[in-house]
Coordinates of C-alpha atoms in Angstrom, one line a residue:
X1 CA -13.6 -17.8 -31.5
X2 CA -10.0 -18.4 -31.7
X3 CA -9.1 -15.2 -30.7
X4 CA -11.2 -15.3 -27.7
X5 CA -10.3 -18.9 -26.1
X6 CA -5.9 -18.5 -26.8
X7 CA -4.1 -17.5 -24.1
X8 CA -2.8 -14.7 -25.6
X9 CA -2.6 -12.4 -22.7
X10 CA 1.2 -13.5 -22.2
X11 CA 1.8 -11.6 -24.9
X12 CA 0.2 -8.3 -23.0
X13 CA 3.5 -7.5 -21.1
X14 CA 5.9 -7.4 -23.6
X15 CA 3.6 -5.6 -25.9
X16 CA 3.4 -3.3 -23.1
X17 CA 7.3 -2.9 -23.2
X18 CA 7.9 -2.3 -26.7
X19 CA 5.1 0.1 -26.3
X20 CA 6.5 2.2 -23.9
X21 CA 9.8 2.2 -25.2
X22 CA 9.0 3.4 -28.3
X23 CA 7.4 6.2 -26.2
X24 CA 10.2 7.2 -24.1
X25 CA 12.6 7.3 -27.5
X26 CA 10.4 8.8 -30.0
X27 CA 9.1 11.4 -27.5
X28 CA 13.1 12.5 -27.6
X29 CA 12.7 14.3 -30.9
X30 CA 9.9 16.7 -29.7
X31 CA 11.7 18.5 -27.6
X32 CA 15.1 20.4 -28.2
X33 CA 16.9 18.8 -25.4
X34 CA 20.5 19.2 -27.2
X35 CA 21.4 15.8 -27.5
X36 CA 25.4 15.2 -28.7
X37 CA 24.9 11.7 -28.8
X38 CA 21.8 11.0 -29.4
X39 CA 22.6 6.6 -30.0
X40 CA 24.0 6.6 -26.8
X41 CA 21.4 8.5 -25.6
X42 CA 18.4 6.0 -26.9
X43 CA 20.4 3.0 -25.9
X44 CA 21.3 4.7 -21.8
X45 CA 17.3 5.4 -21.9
X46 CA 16.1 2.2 -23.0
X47 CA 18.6 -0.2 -21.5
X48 CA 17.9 2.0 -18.0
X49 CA 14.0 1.2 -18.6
X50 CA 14.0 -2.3 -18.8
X51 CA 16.2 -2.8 -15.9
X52 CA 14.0 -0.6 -13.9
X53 CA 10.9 -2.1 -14.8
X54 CA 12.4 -5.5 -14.0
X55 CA 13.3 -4.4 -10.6
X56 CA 9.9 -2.4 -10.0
X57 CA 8.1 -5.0 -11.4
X58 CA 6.6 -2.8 -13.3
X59 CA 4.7 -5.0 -16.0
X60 CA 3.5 -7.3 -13.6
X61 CA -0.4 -6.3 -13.6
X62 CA -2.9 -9.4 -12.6
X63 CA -6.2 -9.3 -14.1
X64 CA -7.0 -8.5 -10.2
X65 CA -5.1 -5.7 -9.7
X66 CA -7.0 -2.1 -8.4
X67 CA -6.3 1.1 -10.3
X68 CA -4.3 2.6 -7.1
X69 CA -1.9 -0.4 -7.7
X70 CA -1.7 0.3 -10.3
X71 CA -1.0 4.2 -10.2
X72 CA 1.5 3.1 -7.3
X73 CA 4.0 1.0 -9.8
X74 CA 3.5 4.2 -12.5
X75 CA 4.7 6.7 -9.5
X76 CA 7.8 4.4 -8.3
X77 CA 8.7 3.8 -12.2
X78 CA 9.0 7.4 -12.9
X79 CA 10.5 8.5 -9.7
X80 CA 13.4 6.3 -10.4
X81 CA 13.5 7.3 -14.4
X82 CA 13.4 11.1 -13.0
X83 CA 16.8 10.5 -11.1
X84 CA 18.1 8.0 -14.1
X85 CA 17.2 11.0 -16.8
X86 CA 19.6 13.2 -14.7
X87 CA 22.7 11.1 -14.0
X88 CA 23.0 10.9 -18.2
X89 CA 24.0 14.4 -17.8
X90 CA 26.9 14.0 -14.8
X91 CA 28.2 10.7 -16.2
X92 CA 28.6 11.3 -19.6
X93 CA 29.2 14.6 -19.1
X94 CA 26.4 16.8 -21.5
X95 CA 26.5 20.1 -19.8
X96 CA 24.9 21.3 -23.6
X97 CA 21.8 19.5 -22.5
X98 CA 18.3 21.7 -21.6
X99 CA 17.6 21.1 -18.5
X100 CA 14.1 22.3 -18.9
X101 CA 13.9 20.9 -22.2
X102 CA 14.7 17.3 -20.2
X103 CA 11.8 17.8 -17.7
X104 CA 9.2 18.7 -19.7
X105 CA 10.3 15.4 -21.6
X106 CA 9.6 13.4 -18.2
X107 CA 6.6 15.0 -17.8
X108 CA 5.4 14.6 -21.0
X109 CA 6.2 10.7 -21.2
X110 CA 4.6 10.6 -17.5
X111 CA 1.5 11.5 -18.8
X112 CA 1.6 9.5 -22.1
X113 CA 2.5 6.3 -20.5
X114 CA 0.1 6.6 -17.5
X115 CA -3.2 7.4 -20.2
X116 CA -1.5 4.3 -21.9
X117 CA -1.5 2.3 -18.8
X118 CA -5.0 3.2 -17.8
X119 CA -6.5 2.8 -21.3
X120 CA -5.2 -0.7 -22.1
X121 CA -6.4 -1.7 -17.8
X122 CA -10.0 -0.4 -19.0
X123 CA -10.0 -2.0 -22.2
X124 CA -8.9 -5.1 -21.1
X125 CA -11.4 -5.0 -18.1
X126 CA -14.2 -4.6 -20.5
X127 CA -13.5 -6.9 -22.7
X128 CA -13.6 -9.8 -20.4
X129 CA -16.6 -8.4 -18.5
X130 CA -18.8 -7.4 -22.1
X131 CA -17.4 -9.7 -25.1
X132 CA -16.0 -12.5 -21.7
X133 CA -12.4 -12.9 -24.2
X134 CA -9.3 -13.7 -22.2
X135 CA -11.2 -15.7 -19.5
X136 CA -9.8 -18.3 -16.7
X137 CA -11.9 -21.3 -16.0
X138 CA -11.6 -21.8 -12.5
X139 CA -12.7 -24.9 -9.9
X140 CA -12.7 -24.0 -6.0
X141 CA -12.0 -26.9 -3.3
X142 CA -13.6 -26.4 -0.4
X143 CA -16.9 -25.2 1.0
X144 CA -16.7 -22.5 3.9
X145 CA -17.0 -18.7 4.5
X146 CA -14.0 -17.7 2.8
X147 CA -14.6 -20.1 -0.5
X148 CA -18.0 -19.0 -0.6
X149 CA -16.7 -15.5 -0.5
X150 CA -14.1 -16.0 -3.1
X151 CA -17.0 -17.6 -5.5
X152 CA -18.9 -14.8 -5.2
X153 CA -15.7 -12.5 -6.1
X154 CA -15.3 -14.8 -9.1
X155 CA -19.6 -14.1 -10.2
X156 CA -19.9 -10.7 -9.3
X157 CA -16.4 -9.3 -10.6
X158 CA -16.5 -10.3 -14.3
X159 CA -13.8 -7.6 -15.0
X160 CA -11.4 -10.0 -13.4
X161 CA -12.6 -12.6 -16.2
X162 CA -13.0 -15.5 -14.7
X163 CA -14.8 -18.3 -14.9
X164 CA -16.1 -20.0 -12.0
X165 CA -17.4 -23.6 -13.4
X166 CA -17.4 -25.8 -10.4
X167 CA -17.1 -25.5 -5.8
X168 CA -16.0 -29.6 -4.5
X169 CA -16.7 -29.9 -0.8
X170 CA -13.9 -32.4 0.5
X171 CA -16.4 -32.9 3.7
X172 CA -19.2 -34.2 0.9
X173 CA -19.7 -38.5 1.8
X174 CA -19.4 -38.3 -1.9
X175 CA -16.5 -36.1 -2.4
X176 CA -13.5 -38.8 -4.6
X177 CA -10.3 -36.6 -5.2
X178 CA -10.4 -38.5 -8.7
X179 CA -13.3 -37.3 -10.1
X180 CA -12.2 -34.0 -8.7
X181 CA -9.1 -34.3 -11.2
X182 CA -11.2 -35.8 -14.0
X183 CA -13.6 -32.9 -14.2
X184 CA -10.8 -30.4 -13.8
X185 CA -9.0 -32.5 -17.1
X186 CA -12.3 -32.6 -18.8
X187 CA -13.4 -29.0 -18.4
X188 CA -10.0 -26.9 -19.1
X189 CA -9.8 -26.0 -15.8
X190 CA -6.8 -23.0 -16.3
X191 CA -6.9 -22.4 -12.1
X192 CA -7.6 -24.3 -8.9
X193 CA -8.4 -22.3 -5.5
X194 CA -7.7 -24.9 -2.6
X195 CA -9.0 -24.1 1.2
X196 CA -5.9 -25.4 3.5
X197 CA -8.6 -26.3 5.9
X198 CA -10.5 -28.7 4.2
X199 CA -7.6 -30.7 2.6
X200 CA -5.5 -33.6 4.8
X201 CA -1.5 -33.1 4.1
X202 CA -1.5 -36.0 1.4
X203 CA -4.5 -34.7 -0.3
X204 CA -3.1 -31.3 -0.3
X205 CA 0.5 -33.0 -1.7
X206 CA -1.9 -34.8 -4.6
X207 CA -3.0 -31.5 -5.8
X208 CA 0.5 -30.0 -6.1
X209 CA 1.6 -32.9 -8.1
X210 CA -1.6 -33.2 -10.1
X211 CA -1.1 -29.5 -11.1
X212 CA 2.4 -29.8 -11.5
X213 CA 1.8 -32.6 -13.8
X214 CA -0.7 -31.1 -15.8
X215 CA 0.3 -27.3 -16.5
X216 CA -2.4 -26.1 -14.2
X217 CA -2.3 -22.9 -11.6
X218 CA -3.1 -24.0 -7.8
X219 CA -3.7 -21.4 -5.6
X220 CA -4.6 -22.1 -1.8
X221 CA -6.8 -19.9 0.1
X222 CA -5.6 -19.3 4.0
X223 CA -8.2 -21.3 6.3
X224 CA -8.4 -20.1 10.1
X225 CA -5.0 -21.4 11.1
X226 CA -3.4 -18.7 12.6
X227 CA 0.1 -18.8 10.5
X228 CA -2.2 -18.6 7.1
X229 CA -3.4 -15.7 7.7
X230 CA 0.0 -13.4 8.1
X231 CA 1.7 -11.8 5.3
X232 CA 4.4 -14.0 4.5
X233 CA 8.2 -14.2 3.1
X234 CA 9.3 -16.8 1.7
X235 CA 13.6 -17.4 2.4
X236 CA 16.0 -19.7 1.9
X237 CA 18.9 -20.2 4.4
X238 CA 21.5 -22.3 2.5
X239 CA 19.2 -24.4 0.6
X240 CA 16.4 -24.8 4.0
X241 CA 13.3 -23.3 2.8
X242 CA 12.3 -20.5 6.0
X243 CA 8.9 -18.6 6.4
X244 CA 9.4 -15.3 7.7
X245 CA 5.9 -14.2 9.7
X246 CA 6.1 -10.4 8.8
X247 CA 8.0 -9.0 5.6
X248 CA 8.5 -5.2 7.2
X249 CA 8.9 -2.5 3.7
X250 CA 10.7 -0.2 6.0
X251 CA 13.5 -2.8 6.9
X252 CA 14.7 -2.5 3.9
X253 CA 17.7 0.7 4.2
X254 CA 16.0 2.2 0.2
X255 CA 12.5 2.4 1.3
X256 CA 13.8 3.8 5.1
X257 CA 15.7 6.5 3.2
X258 CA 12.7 7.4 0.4
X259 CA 10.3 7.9 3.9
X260 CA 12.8 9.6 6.0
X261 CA 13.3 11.8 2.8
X262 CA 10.2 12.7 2.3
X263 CA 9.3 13.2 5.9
X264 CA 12.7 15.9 6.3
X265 CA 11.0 17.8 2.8
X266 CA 7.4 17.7 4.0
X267 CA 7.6 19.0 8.3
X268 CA 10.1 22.0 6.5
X269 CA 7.5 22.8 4.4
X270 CA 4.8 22.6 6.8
X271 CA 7.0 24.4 9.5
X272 CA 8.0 27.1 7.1
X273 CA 5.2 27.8 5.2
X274 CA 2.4 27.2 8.3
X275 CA 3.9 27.0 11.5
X276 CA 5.8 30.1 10.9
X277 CA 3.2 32.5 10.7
X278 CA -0.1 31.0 12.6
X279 CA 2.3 29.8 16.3
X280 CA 2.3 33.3 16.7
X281 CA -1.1 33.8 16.3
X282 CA -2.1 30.9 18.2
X283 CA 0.1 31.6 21.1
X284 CA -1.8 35.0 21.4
X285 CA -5.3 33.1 21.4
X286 CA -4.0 30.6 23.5
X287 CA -2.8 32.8 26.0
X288 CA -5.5 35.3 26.6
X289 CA -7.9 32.5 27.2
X290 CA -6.5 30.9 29.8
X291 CA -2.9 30.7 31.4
X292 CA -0.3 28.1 30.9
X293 CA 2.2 27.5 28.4
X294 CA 1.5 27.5 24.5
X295 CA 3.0 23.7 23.7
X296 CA 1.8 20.6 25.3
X297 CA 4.2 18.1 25.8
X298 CA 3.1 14.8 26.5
X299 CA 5.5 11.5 27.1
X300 CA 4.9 8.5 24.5
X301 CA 5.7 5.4 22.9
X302 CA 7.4 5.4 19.8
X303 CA 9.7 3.0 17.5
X304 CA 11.2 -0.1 19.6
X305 CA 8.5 1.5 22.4
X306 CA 11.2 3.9 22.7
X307 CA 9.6 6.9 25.1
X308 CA 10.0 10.5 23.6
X309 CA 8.4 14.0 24.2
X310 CA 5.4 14.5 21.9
X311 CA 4.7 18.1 21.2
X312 CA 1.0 20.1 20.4
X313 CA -0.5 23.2 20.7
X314 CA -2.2 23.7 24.0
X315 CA -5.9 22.7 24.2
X316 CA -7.0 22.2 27.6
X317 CA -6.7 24.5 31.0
X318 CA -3.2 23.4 32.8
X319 CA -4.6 20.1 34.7
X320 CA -3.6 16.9 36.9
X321 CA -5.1 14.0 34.7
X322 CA -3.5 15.7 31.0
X323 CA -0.9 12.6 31.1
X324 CA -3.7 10.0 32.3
X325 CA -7.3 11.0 31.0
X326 CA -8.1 10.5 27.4
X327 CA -10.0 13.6 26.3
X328 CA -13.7 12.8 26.0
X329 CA -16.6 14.0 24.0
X330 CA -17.6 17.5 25.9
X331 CA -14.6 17.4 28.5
X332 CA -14.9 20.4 30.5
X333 CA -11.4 20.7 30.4
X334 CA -11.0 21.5 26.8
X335 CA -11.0 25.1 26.4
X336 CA -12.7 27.4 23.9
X337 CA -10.0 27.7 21.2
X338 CA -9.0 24.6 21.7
X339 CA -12.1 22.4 20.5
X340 CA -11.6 24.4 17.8
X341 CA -7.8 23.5 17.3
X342 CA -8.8 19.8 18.1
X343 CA -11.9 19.5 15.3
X344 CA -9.7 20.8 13.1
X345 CA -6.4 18.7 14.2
X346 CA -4.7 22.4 13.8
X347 CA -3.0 21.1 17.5
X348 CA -1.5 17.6 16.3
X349 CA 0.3 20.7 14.1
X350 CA 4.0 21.2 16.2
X351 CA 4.9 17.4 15.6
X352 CA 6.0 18.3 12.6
X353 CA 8.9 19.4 14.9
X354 CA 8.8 15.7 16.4
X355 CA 9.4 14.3 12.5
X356 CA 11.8 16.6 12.0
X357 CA 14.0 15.2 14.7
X358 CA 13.3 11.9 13.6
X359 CA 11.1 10.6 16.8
X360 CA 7.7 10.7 14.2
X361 CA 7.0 10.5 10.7
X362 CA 4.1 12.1 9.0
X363 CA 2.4 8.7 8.2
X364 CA 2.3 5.9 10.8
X365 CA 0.9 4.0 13.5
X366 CA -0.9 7.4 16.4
X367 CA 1.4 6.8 19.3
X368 CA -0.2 6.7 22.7
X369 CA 0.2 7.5 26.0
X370 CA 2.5 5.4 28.0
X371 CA -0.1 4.6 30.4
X372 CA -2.2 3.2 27.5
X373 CA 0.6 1.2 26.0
X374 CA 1.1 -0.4 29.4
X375 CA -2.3 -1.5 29.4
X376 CA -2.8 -2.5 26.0
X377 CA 0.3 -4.5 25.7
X378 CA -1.2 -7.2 28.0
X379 CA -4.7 -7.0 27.2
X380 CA -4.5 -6.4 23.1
X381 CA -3.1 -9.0 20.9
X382 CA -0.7 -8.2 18.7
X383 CA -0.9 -4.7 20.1
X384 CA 2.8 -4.2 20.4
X385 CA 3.2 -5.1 16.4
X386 CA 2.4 -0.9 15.8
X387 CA 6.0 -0.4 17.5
X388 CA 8.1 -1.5 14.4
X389 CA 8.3 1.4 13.0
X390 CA 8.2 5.7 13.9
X391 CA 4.5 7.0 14.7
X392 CA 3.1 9.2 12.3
X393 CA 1.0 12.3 12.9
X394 CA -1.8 10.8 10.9
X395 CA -2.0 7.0 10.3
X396 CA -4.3 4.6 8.0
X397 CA -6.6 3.8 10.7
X398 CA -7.0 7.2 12.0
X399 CA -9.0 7.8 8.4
X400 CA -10.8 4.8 8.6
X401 CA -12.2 6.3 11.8
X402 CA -10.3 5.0 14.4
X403 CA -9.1 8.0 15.9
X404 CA -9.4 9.3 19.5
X405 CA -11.5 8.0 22.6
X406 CA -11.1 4.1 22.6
X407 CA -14.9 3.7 23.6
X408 CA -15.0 0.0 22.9
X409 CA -12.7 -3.0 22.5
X410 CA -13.4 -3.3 18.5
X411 CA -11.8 0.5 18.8
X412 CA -8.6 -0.3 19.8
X413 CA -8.8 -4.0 18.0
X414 CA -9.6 -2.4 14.4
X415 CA -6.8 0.3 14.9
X416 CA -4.6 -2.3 15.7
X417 CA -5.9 -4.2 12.4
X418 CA -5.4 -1.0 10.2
X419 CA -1.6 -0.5 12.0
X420 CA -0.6 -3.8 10.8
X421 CA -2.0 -3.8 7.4
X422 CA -0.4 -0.2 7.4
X423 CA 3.2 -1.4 8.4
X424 CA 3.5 -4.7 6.2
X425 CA 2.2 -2.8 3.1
X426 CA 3.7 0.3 3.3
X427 CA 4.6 2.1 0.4
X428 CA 5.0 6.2 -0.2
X429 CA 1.9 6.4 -2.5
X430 CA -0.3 4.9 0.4
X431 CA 1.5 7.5 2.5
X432 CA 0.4 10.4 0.2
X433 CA -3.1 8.8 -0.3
X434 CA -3.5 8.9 3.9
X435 CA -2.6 12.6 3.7
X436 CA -4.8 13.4 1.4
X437 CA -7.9 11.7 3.0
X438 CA -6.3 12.9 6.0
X439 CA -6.3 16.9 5.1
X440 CA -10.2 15.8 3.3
X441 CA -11.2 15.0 6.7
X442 CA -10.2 17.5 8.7
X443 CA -11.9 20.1 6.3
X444 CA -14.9 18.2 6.9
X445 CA -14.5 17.6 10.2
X446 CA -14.9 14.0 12.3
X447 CA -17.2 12.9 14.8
X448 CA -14.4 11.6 17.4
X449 CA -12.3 15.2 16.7
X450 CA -12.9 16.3 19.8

């Protein structure tokens, strides 16, 4: 019983460290890697880890967090442990070391450390969800959609382990903010979940002090106020505490360089190894069908609305209406090979050639036409947002469905949604998750491919 009600979990992360340290050092002596100094080695190794994991934050797992989160941190951590492995040899000079020897000791502490990672997340989750050990006792304040919602979270999820006790309505006649702390003292209350809407500013500044006072955790939850329910960042100019509305990833110069990186290695490869061989054949198809040119070039909006040429391969017969009509579902000016280009997005192929010139990235907000943007940016909220950063080829909301024809205003609205969410949480591993689901899709083909 001890075991089960001691908050031993802060002990979880820097088990976690010594863990994997004694991984990445011990794993050194399975491999002939030609270590000449083999202390410096252990200490370059180790001292490298823990700074990378503090600026990764690479042990900070909630009892919360999802398994692609999770994989996420693992994938950053390594890819920065890859390029520290490698500078050992240029800056102290080990040209005796195995190259080979050296990457088949990342990838074999890769694996080792990601089956640890993954182990210790499932153990943990079932033993707050089958034996309930290492469990939060948690109150909620307030008494609306969202609370209601978060309850049920708190029921249903036992995994997370925690342990909804009590939901105060502060709109009850017989709601007293003292009782409220009383049963919170009396109970062990380890977490308190406020709703901003429900709370006056003095209540809201009792519960703060209360929990200050009393080593508890307050969390609010964002009400319908508009500024609650943005993403974010917390500054401080001089010593003025700032709120920043939108925290962009690709702002920041490391993460800019990492996509624009990857984009430069991915359109060669797809240029090269595809593009190389089917334009020609393509062209041919193309061509004896009906007359026109092979590429389509079309005029849309890109980063900063910037205009630029978008390229594809030729679907339709040469018309009037190809920079003003959306297609449609059975437009009769889509020609024979190219429905078959458009089901299988084989003609969003040549802007590859737009990423590698830096006007698109693989992964981002579809641009549109500029007629469309016109439009949109007056009649759409928050619909200019998507222009922060490069389009992509393929984008998160394009494999949540919301690609093509705009049939209805929850169309554009939910792309628009799934943009946003896109550009404030944008990391590479959801970049390679959207191309996977993306090249999933078009082997199975979409409704709106057309």
């Amino acid at each position: 019983m001890f075991f089960r009600f001691t908050k031993y979990s802060d002990l979880i992360r820097p088990m976690s460290l010594i863990v994997d340290l004694l991984v990445i050092n011990l794993f050194v002596y399975f491999l002939p890697i030609n270590i000449n100094e083999p202390i410096l080695f252990h200490a370059y190794i180790t001292f490298g880890w823990v700074i990378l994991s503090l600026k990764n934050e690479f042990y900070k797992i909630h009892r919360f967090t999802k398994v692609p989160f999770l994989l996420r941190k693992i994938f950053t951590q390594f890819v920065y442990f890859f390029l520290l492995l490698y500078a050992f040899i240029g800056f102290f000079k080990q040209p005796l070391m195995s190259r080979f020897a050296l990457a088949k000791y990342f990838v074999v502490v890769l694996i080792a450390i990601t089956i640890i990672k993954l182990i210790t997340y499932i153990l943990l989750m079932e033993y707050r969800e089958r034996i309930k050990g290492n469990l939060r006792n948690v109150v909620i304040i307030g008494k609306n959609k969202k609370t209601d919602q978060l309850r049920n979270v708190f029921k249903e999820r036992t995994e997370f382990g925690y342990d909804f006790k009590k939901q105060f309505s502060p709109k009850a006649k017989d709601f007293d903010l003292q009782d409220c702390f009383n049963y919170i003292q009396e109970n062990n209350i380890d977490e308190i979940y406020c709703s901003v809407s429900e709370l006056k500013n003095e209540e809201i500044a009792k519960f703060i002090s209360f929990a200050d006072n009393n080593l508890k955790t307050l969390k609010f939850i964002p009400d319908n106020k508009n500024i609650f329910s943005k993403k974010l960042k917390f500054e401080y100019y001089d010593y003025i505490p700032v709120l920043s509305l939108r925290d962009i990833p690709l702002d920041n110069p490391i993460n800019a360089f990492i996509k624009r990186s990857f984009d430069i290695i991915f359109s060669l490869m797809v240029i090269v190894g595809l593009l190389s061989w089917l334009t020609p054949i393509l062209a041919l198809l193309i061509t004896l069908e009906s007359k026109g040119p092979v590429f389509f070039r079309q005029t849309r909006n890109g980063i900063d609305n910037r205009e630029f040429y978008c390229y594809k391969f030729r679907s339709m017969a040469p018309n009037k209406n190809a920079d003003d009509v959306q297609a449609t579902k059975n437009d009769m000016r889509i020609t024979k090979i190219g429905k078959f280009i458009r089901k299988t997005s084989i003609d969003e192929l040549p802007q590859f050639y737009n990423v590698l010139f830096g006007t698109m990235s693989v992964v981002g907000p579809r641009p549109h036409m500029v007629k469309h943007t016109n439009e949109y940016a007056s009649s759409v909220d928050k619909y200019m947002v998507r222009h922060f950063v490069k389009p992509g080829i393929t984008g998160l909301a394009q494999v949540r469905g919301y690609r093509g024809e705009i049939e209805q205003e929850a169309d554009i609205q939910n792309r628009i949604k799934f943009d946003i969410f896109y550009i404030e949480n944008w990391s590479l591993f959801l970049d390679l998750k959207i191309i996977v689901q993306t090249v999933i899709n078009a082997l199975k083909g979409e409704a709106k491919a057309y």
